[in-house]
CSV table of C-alpha atoms and ligand atoms in Angstrom, one decimal:
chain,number,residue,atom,x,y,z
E,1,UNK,CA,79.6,92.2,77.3
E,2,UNK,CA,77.2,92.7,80.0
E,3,UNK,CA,76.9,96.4,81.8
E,4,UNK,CA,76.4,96.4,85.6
E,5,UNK,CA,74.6,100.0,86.5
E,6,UNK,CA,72.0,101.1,88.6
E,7,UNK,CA,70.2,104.3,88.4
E,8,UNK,CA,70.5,104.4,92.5
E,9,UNK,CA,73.9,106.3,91.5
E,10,UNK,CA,72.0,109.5,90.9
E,11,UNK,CA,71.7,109.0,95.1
E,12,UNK,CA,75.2,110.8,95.7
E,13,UNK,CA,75.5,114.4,94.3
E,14,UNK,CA,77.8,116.7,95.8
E,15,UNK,CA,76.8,119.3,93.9
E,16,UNK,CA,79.8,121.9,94.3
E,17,UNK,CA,83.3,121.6,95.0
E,18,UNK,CA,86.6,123.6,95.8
E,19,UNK,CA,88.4,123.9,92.7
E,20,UNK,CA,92.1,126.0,92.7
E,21,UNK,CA,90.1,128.4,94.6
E,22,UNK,CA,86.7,128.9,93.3
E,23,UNK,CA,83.7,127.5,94.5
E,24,UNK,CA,82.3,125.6,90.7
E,25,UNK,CA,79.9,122.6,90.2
E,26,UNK,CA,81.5,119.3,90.9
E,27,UNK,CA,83.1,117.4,87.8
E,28,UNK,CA,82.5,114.0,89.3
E,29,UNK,CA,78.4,114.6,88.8
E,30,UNK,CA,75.9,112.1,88.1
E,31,UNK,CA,75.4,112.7,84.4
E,32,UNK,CA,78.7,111.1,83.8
E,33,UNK,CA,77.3,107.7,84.7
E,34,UNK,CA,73.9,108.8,82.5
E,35,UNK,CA,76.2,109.8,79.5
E,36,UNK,CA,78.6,106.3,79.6
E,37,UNK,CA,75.0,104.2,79.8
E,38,UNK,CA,73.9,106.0,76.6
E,39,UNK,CA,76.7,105.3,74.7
E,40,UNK,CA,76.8,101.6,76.0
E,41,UNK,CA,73.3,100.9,74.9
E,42,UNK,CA,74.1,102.9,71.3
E,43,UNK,CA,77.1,100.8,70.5
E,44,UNK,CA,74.9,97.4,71.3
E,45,UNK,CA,77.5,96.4,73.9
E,46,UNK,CA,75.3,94.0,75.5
E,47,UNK,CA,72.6,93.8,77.8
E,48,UNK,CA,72.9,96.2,81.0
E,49,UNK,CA,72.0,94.9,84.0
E,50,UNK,CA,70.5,96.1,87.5
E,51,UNK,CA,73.1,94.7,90.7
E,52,UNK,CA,71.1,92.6,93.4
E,53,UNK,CA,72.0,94.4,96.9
E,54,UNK,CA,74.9,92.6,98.9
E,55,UNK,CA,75.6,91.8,102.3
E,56,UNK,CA,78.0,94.3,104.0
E,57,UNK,CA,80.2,91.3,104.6
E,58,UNK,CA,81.5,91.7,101.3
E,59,UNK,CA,82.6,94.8,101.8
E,60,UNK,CA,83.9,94.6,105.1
E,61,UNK,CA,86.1,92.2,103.1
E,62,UNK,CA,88.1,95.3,102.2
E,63,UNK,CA,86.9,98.2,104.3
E,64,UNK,CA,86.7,98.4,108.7
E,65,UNK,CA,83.2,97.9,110.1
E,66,UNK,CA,84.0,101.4,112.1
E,67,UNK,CA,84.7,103.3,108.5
E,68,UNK,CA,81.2,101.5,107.4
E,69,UNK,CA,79.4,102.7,110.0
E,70,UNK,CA,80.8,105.8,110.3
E,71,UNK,CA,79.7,106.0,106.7
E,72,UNK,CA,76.4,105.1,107.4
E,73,UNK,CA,75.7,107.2,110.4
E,74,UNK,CA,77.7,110.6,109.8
E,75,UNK,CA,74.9,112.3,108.1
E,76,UNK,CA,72.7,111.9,110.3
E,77,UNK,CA,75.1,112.8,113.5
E,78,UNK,CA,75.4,116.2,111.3
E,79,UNK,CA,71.9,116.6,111.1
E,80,UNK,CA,71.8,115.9,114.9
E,81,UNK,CA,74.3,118.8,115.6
E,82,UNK,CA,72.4,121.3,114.4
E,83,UNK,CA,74.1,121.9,110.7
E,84,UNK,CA,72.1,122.1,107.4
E,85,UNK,CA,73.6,121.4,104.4
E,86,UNK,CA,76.3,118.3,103.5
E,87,UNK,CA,78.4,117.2,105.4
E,88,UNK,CA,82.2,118.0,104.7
E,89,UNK,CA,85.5,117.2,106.6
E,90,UNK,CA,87.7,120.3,107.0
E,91,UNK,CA,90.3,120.0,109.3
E,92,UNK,CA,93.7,117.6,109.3
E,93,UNK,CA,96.4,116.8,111.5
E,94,UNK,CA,99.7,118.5,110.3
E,95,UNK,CA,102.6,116.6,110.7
E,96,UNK,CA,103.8,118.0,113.8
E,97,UNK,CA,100.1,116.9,115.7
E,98,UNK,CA,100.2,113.3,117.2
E,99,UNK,CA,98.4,110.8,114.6
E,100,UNK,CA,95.3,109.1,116.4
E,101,UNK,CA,95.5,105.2,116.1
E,102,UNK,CA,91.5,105.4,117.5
E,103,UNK,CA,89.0,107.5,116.0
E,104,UNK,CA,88.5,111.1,118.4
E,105,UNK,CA,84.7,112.0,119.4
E,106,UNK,CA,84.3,114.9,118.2
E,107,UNK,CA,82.5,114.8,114.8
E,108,UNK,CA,84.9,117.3,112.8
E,109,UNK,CA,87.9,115.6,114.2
E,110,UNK,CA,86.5,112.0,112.8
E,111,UNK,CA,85.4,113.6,109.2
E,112,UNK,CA,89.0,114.2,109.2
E,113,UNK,CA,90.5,111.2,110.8
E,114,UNK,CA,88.2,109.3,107.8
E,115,UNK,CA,88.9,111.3,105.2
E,116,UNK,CA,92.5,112.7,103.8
E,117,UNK,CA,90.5,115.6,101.1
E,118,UNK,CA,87.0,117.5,100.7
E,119,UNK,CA,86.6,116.7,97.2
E,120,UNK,CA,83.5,115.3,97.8
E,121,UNK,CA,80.6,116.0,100.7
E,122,UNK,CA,78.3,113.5,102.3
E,123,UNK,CA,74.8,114.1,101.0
E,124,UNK,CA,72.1,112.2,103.2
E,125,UNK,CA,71.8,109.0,100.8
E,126,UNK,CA,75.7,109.1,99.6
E,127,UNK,CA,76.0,106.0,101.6
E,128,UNK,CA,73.1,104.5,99.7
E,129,UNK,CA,74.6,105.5,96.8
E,130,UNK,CA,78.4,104.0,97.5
E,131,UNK,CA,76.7,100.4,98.2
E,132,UNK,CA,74.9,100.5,95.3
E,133,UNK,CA,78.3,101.4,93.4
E,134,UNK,CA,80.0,98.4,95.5
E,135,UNK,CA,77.0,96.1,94.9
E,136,UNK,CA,77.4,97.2,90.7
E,137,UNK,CA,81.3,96.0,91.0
E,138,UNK,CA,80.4,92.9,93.1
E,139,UNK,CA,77.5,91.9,90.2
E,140,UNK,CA,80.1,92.2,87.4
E,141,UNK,CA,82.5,90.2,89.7
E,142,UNK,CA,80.0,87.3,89.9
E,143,UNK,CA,79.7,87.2,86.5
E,144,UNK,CA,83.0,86.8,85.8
E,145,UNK,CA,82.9,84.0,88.3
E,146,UNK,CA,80.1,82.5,86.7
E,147,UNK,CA,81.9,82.0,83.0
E,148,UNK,CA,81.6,85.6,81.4
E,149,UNK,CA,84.5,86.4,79.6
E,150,UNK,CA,84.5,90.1,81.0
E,151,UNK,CA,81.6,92.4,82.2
E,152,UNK,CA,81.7,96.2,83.1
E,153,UNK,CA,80.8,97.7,86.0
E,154,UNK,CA,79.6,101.1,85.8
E,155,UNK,CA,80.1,102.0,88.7
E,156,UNK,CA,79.5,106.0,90.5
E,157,UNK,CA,80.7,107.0,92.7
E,158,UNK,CA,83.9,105.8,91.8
E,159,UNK,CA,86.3,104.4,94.4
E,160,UNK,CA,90.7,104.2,93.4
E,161,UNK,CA,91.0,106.6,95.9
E,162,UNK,CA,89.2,105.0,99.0
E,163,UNK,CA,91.8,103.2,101.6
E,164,UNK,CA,90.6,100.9,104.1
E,165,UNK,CA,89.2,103.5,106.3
E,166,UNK,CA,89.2,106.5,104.3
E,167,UNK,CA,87.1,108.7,102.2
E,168,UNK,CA,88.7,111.2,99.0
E,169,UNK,CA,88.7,111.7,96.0
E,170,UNK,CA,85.1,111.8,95.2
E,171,UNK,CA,85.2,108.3,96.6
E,172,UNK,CA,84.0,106.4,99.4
E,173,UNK,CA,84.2,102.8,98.7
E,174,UNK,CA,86.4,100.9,96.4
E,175,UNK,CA,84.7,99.1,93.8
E,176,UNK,CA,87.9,97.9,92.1
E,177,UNK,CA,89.1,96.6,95.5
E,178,UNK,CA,86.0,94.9,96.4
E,179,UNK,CA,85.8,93.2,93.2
E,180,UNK,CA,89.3,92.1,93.2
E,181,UNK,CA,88.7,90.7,97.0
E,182,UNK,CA,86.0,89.2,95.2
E,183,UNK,CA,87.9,87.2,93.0
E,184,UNK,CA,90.3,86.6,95.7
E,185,UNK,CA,87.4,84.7,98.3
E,186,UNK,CA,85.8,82.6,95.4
E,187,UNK,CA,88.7,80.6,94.1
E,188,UNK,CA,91.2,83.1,92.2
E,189,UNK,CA,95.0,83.0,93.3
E,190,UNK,CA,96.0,85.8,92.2
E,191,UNK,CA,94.3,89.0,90.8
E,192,UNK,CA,96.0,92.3,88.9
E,193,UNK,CA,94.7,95.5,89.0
E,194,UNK,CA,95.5,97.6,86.3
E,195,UNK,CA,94.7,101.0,86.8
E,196,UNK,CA,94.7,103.4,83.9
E,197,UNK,CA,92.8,106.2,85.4
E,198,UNK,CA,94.9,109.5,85.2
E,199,UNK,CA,95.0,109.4,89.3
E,200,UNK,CA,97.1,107.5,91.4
E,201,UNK,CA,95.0,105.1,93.0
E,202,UNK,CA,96.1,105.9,96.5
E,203,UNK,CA,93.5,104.1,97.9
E,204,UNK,CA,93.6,100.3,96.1
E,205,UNK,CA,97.3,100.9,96.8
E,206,UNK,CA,97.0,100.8,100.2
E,207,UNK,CA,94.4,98.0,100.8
E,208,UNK,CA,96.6,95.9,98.9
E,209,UNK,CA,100.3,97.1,99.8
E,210,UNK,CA,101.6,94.2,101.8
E,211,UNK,CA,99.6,91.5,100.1
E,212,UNK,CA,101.1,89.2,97.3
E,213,UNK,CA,97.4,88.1,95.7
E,214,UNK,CA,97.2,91.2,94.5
E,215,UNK,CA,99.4,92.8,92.0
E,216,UNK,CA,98.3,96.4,91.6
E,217,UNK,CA,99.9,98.6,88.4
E,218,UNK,CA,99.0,102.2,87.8
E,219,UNK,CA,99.6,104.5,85.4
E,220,UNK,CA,99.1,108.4,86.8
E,221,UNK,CA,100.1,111.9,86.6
E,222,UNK,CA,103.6,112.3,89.1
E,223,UNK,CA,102.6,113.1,92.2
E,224,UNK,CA,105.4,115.7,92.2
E,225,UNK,CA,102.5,118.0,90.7
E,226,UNK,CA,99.2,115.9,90.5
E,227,UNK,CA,96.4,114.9,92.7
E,228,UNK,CA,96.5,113.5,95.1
E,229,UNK,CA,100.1,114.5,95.6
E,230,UNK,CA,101.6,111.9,98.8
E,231,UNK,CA,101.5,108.9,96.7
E,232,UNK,CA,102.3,107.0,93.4
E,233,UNK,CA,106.2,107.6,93.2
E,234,UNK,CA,107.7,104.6,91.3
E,235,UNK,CA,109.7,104.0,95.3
E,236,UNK,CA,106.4,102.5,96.8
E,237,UNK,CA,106.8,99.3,95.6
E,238,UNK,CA,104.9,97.2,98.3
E,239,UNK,CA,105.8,96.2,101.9
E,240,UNK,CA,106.3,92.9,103.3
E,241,UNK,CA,104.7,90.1,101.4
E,242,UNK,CA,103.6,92.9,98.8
E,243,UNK,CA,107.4,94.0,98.2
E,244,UNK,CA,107.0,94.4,94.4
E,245,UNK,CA,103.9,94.1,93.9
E,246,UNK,CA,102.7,97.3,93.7
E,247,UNK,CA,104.0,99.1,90.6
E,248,UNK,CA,103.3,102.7,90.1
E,249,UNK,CA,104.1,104.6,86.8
E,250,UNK,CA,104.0,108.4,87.4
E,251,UNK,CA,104.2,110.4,84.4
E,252,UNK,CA,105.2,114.3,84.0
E,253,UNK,CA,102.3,116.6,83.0
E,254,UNK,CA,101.9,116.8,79.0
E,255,UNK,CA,102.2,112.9,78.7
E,256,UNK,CA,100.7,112.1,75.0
E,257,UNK,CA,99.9,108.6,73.7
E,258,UNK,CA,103.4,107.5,72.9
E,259,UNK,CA,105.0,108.2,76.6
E,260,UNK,CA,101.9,106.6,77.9
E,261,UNK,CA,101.8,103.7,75.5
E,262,UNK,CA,105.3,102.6,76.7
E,263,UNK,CA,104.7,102.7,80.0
E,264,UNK,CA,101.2,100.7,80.0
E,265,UNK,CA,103.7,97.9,77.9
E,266,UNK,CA,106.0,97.7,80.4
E,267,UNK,CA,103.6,97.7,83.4
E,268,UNK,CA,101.5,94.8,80.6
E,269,UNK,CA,104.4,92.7,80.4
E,270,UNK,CA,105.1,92.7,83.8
E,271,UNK,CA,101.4,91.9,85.2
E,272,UNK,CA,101.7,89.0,82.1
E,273,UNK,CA,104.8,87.8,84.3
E,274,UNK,CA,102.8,87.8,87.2
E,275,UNK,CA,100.3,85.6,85.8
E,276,UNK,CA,97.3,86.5,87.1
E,277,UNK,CA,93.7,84.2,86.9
E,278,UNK,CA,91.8,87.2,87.1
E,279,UNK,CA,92.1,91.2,86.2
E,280,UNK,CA,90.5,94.0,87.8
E,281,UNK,CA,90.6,97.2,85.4
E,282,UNK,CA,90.1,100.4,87.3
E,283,UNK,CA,88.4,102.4,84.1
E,284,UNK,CA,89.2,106.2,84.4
E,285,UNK,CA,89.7,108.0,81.2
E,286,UNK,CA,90.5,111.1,82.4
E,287,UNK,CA,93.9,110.6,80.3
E,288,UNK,CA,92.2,112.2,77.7
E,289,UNK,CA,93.6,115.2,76.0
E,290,UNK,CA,89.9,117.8,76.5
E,291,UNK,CA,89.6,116.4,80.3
E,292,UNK,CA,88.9,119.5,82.3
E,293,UNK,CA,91.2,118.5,85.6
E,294,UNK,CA,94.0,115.9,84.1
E,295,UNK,CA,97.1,116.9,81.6
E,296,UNK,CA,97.7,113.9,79.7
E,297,UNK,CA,97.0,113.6,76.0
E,298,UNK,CA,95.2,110.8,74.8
E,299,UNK,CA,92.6,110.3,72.2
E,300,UNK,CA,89.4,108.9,71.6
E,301,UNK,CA,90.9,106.0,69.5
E,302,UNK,CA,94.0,105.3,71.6
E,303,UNK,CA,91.3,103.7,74.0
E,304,UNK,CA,90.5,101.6,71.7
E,305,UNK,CA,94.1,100.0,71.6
E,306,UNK,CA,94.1,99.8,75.2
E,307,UNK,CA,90.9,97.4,75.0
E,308,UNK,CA,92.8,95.9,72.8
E,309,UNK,CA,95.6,95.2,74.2
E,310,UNK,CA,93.8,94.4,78.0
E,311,UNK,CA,92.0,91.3,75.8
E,312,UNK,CA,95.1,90.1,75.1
E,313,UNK,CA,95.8,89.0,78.6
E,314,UNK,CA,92.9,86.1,77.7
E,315,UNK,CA,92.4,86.5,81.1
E,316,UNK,CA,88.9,86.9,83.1
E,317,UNK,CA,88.5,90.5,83.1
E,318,UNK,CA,86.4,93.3,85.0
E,319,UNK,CA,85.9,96.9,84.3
E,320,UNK,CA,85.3,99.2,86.8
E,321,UNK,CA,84.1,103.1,85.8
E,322,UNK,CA,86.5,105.1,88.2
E,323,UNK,CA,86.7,109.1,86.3
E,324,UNK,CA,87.0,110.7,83.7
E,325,UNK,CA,85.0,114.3,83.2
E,326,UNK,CA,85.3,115.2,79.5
E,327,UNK,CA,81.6,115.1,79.2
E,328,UNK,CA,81.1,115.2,75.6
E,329,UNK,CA,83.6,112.4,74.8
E,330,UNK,CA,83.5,110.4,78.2
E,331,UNK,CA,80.5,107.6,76.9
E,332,UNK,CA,82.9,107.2,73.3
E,333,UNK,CA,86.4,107.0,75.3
E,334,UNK,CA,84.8,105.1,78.1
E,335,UNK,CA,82.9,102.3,75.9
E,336,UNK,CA,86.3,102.6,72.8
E,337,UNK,CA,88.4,100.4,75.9
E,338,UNK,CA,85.2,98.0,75.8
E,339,UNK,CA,84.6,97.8,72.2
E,340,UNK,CA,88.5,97.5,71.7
E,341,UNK,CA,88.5,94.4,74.2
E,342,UNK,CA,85.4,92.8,72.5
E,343,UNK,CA,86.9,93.1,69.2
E,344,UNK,CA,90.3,92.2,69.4
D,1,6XA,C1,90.0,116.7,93.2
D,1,6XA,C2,90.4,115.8,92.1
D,1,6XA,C3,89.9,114.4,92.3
D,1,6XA,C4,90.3,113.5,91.2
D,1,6XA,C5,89.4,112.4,91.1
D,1,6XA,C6,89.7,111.4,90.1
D,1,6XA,N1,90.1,118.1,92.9
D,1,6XA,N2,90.4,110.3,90.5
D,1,6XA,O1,89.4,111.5,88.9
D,1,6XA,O2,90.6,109.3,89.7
D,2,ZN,ZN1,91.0,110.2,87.9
């Protein structure tokens, strides 16, 4: 299988974040790309490859052309006000403020109006670094499209959590979603996304709630007591054209392989039903029992069965990195799904 990645990741480090109440260094750092790349090339998976750069119009396939540009162009507006460091949103409308349907002028008020967390900071080249993630997903897309069984994009930052016109989550753009447009805009009819990442994907959720192309399945911790809390109930099931096609599977804290094994069957069988042409896998193994921030309870070689079990679609398959933050076992949990797929 070929390995999409680009060193141009290291471009987006946010160094520290907010974590239940002290200030500690980020989880979602750049290492974790360095340490799923060395496992890669230890295994022999296959030849890793650098992504060509894109036109934006690929990505304004998914995301608005105001959330790109505002992207683009908030570091350097923060530069231009005077403030050192990176740039973080920090301020939200509460429910009882009027919601904006046009972004306000002043630059806190649109970090927030663009954002729904500070997970993650701006740094001046995180833009950089997010196209080079998108371009990463797009390359492994092509591939696909050009005959590859499957191909892996390893992708940082990662991007489940990024909406249309929003940032969180440590993410900015949405790899997964890009790809999966992608597949849609060169001759696929339909396209799941299964998302195994511990998360809900809030973001790939809503890009793709009232579309019927797109069948998106994800397995998560409940939001009832998991980040990022509003979304993933099993009720949000799609609007409009998307009624049922958006299939969330939130699981209680403590969740070990067995749970979580009959839940990814049921949400298998049902994207089976849907009969897809192409699948979109949105890679987070932050399901694994030593991952600092998640609760769930999976081993190293329970992502080997997953792989296995994903090849068994026979279907033309991409892999997108989304998180995961066990550092010591990411690159073996990460690459077992991969290995698992090529050998089944
Ligand atoms: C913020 C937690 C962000 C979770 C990021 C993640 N404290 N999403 O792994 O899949
Ligand atoms: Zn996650």
């Amino acid at each position: 299988m070929k390995t999409f990645y680009t060193a141009d990741h290291h471009l987006h480090h946010s160094g520290m974040e907010l974590s239940f109440g002290r200030i500690v260094e980020t989880f979602e750092k750049p290492e974790r790309a360095e340490i799923v790349l060395r496992r890669v090339k230890e295994v022999g998976l296959g030849p890793v490859i650098e992504p060509p750069a894109y036109d934006r119009a690929a990505i304004e396939r998914v995301h608005t052309p105001d959330y790109l540009d505002f992207l683009q162009n908030v570091f350097a507006e923060w530069r231009a006000a005077g403030r050192d460091g990176e740039v973080w949103p920090y301020s939200w409308r509460h429910r009882s403020m009027p919601m904006l349907d046009a972004p306000p002028a002043s630059l806190d008020a649109r970090l927030s109006y663009y954002s729904f967390d500070m997970a993650g900071s701006i740094t001046e080249t995180t833009w950089q670094a997010a196209r080079r993630a998108a371009d990463t997903a797009l390359a492994g897309a092509d591939a696909v499209l050009s005959g590859e069984r499957a191909a892996f994009a390893l992708c940082r930052p990662p991007g489940h959590h990024a909406g249309r016109d929003f940032f969180g989550g440590y993410c900015y753009l949405n790899n997964a979603a890009i790809a999966a447009q992608r597949f849609l805009d060169n001759g696929h009819a339909r396209v799941a996304i299964f998302d195994v990442d511990y998360h809900h994907g809030n973001g790939t959720q809503e890009i793709f709630y009232d579309r019927d192309n797109v069948l998106l399945a994800s397995l998560h911790g409940d939001p009832d007591f998991e980040f990022p809390f509003h979304l993933g109930y099993a009720r949000e099931r799609g609007a409009g054209r998307g009624e049922g096609f958006n299939l969330n599977y939130p699981l209680p804290a403590g969740t070990g392989w067995l749970e979580w094994q009959a839940a990814f069957e049921d949400a298998h069988a049902r994207i089976g039903a849907y009969a897809p042409t192409a699948l979109v896998i949105s890679l987070g193994v932050d399901a694994f029992k030593e991952d600092p921030i998640s609760q769930f309870k999976l081993e190293s070689e329970h992502f080997l069965t997953i792989g296995r079990r994903i090849a068994d679609f026979a279907l033309p398959t991409l892999f997108v990195m989304e998180g995961g933050y066990a550092v010591d076992a990411l690159g073996i949990n990460a690459v077992n799904v991969l290995q698992g797929f090529e050998g089944a």
